[in-house]
Coordinates of C-alpha atoms in Angstrom, one line a residue:
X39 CA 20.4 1.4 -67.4
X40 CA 18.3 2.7 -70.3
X41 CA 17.8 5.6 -68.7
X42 CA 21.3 6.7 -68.5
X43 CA 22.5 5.7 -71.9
X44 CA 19.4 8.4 -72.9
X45 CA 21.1 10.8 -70.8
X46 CA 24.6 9.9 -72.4
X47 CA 23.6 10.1 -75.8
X48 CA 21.7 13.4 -74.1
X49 CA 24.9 15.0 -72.9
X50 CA 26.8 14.4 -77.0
X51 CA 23.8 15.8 -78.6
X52 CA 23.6 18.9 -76.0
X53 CA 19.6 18.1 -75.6
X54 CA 17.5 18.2 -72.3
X55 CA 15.7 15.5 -71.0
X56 CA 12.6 15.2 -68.7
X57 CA 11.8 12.7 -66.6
X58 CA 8.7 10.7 -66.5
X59 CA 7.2 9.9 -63.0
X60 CA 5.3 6.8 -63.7
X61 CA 5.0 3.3 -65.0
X62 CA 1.8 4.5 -67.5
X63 CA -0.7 6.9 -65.7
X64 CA -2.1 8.0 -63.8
X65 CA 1.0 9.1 -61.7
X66 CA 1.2 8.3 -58.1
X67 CA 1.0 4.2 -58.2
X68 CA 4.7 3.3 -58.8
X69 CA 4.0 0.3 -61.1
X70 CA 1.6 -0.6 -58.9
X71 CA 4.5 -0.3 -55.6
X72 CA 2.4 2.2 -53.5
X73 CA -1.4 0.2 -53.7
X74 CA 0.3 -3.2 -52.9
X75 CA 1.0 -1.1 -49.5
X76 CA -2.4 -1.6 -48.5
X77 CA -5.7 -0.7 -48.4
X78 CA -5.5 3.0 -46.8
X79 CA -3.2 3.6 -49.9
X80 CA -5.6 3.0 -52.3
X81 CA -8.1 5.4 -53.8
X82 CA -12.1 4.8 -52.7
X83 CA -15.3 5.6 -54.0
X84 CA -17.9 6.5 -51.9
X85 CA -21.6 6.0 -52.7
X86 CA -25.0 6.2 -51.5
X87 CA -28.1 3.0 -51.2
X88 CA -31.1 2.9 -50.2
X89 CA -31.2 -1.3 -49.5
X90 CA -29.3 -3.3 -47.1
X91 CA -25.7 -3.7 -48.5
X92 CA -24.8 -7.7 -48.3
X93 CA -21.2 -7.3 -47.9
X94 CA -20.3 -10.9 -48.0
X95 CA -20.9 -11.2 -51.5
X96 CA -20.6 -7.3 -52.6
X97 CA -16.6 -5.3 -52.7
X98 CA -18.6 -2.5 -51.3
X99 CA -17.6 -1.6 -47.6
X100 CA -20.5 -0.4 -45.0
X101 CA -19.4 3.1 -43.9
X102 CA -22.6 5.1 -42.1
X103 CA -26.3 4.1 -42.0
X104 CA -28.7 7.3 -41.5
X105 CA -32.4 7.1 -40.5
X106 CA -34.6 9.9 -42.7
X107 CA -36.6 12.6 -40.9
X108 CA -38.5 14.3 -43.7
X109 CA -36.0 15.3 -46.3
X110 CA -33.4 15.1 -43.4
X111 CA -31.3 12.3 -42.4
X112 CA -29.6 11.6 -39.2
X113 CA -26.7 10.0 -38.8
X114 CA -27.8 6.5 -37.0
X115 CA -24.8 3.9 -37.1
X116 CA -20.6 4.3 -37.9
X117 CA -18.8 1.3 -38.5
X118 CA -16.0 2.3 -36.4
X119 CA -18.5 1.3 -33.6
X120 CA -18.0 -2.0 -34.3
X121 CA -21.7 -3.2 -33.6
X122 CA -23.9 -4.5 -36.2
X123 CA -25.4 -2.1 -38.5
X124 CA -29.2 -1.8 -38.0
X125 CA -31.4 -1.4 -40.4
X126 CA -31.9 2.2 -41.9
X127 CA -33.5 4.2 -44.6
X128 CA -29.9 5.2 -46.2
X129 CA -26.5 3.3 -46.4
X130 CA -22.9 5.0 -46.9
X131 CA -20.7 2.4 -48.5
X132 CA -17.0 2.8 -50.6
X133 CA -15.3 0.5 -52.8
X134 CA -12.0 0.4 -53.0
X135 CA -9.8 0.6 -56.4
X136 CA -6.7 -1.7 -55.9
X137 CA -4.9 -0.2 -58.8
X138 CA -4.2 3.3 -58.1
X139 CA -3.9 5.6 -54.8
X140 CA -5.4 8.5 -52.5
X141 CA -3.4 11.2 -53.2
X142 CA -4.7 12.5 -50.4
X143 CA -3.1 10.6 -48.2
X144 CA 0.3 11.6 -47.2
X145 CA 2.0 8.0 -46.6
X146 CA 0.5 7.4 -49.8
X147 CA 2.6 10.1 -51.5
X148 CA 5.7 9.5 -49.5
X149 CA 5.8 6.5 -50.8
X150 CA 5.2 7.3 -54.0
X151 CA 8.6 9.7 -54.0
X152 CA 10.8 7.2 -52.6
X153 CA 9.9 5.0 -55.1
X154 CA 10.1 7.2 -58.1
X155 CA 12.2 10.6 -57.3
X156 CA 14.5 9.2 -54.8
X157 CA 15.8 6.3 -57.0
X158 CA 15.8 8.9 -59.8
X159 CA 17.9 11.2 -57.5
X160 CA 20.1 7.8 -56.3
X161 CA 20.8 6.7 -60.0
X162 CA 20.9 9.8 -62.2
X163 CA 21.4 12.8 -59.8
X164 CA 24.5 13.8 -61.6
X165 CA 22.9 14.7 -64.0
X166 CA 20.3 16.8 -62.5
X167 CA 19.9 20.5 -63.4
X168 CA 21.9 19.7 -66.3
X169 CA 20.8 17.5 -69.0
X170 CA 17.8 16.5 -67.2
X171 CA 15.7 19.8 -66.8
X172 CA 12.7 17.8 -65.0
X173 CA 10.2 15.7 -64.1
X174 CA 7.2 15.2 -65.7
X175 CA 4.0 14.4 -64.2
X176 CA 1.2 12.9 -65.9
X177 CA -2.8 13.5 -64.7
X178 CA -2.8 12.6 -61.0
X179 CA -6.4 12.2 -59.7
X180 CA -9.2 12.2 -57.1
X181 CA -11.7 9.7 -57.3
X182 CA -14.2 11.0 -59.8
X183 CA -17.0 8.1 -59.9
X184 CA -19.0 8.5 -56.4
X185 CA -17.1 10.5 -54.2
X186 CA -13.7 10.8 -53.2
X187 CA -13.2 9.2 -49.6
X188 CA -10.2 8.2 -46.7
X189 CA -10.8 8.0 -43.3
X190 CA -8.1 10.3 -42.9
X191 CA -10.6 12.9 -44.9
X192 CA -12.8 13.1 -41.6
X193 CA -10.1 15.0 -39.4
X194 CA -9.4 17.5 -42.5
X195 CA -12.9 18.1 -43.1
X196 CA -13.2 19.3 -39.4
X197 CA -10.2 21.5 -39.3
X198 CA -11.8 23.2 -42.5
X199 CA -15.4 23.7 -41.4
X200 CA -15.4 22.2 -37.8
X201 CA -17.7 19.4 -38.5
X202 CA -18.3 16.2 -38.5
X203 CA -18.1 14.6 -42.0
X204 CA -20.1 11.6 -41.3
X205 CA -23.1 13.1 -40.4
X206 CA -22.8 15.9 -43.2
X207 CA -21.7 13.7 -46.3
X208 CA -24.9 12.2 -47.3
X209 CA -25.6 16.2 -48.7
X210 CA -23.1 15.3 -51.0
X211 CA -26.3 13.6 -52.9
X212 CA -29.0 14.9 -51.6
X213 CA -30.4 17.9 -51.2
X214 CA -32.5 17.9 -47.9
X215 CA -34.2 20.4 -45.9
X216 CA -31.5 23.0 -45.0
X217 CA -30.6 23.6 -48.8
X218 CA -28.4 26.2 -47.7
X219 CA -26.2 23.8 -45.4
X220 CA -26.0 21.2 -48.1
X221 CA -24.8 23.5 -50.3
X222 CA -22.3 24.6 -47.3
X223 CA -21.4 21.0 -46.7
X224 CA -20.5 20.6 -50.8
X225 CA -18.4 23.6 -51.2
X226 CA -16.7 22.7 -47.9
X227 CA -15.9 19.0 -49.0
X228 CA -14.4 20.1 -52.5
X229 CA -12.3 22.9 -50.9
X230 CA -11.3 19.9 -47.9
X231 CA -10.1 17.9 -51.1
X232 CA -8.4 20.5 -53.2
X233 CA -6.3 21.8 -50.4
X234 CA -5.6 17.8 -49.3
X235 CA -4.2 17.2 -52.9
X236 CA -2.3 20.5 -53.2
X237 CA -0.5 20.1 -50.0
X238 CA 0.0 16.1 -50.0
X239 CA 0.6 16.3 -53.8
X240 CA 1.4 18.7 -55.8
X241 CA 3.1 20.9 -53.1
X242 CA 5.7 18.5 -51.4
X243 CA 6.5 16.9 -54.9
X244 CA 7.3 20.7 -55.7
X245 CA 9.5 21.3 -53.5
X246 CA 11.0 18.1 -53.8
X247 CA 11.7 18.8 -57.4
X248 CA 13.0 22.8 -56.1
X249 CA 15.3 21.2 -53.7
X250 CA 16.9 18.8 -56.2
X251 CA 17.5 21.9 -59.1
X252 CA 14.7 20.1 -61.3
X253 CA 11.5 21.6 -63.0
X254 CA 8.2 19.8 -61.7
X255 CA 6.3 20.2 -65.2
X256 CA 2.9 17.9 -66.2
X257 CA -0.3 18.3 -66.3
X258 CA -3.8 17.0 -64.3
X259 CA -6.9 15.2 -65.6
X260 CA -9.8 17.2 -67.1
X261 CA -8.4 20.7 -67.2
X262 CA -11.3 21.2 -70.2
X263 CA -13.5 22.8 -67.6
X264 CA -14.3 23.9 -64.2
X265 CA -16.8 21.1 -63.9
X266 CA -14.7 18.4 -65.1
X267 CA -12.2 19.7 -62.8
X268 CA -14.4 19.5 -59.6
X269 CA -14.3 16.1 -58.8
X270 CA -11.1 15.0 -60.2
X271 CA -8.4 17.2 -59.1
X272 CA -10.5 20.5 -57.1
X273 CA -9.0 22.6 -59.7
X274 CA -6.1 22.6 -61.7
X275 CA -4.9 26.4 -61.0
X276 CA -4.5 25.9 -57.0
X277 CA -2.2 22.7 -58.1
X278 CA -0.2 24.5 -60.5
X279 CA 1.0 26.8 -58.5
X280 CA 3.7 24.5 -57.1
X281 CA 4.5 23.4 -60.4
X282 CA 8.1 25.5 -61.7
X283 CA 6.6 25.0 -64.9
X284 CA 3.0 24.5 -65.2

């Protein structure tokens, strides 16, 4: 209702309006809608122990185990297994951040739309292309503490670089023997996330907004610098490209 007595008081005073996709930031949650869907809808944080994770009094979820071979480690135990997980020299674990979502994830995002641009589109599509020139999205994010993780992340990764994520990702810390793999196995997992974000994200919601005559406008977090960038969105420029106006 508030909304379109704006746009009413919009269309008297001949000015534009843009929408705002969120309930506070960052954008993607819905007012808290798309993390209540469950748990593969919310972000995670992946991280990296050398002691026996006690996950009956910890949030943190066993993911991998790996025993060490020199400056190597080898991927020992998955938790998909479903067998107990042995001892080891290394532990993969995620936590899991109720509050906000993978944006990687494309049920994620879907729901996400049809809880903010389709009831935007149901309740104010008249005046769409008109008064209201666009939507406005404000700094969507990967997981920038740890590392950005979803099961769904292990299929991507092996379309990129055809291999198996589990038994590279602990080169996301540490260096090892093969420095030049590592190195490999780090540029490969950023580019995995960039182009998962571009084409769950920033893409569809792009086209969305091109199908419905609106502007998708906004901005991401930490455009100060490439490094900032890294980790929380793979870099803005890739993103912005499906942006009408960046």
């Amino acid at each position: 209702d508030c909304c379109r007595a704006v746009c009413e008081e919009a269309k008297k005073l001949k000015l534009d309006i843009y929408l705002y996709d969120e309930d506070g930031w960052p954008s993607g949650f819905a007012g808290g809608v798309v993390p209540d869907q469950g748990e593969d809808y919310c972000q995670k944080h992946l991280y990296f122990t050398d002691t026996y994770p006690d996950e009956n009094t910890s949030k943190q979820h066993l993911l991998t185990a790996y025993a060490r071979h020199g400056r190597e480690y080898v991927l020992l135990w998955k938790a998909e297994s479903g067998t107990p997980c042995p001892p080891a020299d290394l532990y993969a674990l995620y936590t899991v951040r109720r509050n906000y979502v993978d944006l990687t994830y494309p049920p994620a995002v879907q729901c996400f739309i049809d809880n903010t641009h389709e009831v935007y589109a149901r309740e104010l599509g008249d005046y769409f292309g008109t008064f209201i020139r666009g939507i406005f999205t404000d700094e969507p994010q990967l997981a920038a503490e740890g590392f950005h993780w979803g099961r769904h992340l292990i299929p991507a990764y092996a379309s990129l670089c055809g291999r198996d994520l589990l038994e590279d990702v602990w080169r996301l810390a540490f260096e090892g023997e093969n420095v030049a793999l590592t190195q490999k196995v780090r540029h490969d997992y950023r580019q995995m996330l960039q182009k998962q974000l571009e084409e769950v994200f920033s893409k569809k919601i792009g086209e969305w907004c091109e199908a419905h005559g609106l502007l998708f406008t906004g901005h991401f977090s930490a455009e100060d610098g490439l490094l900032l960038q890294l980790p929380t969105n793979g870099g803005v420029m890739p993103q912005y490209r499906h942006f009408q106006m960046p």
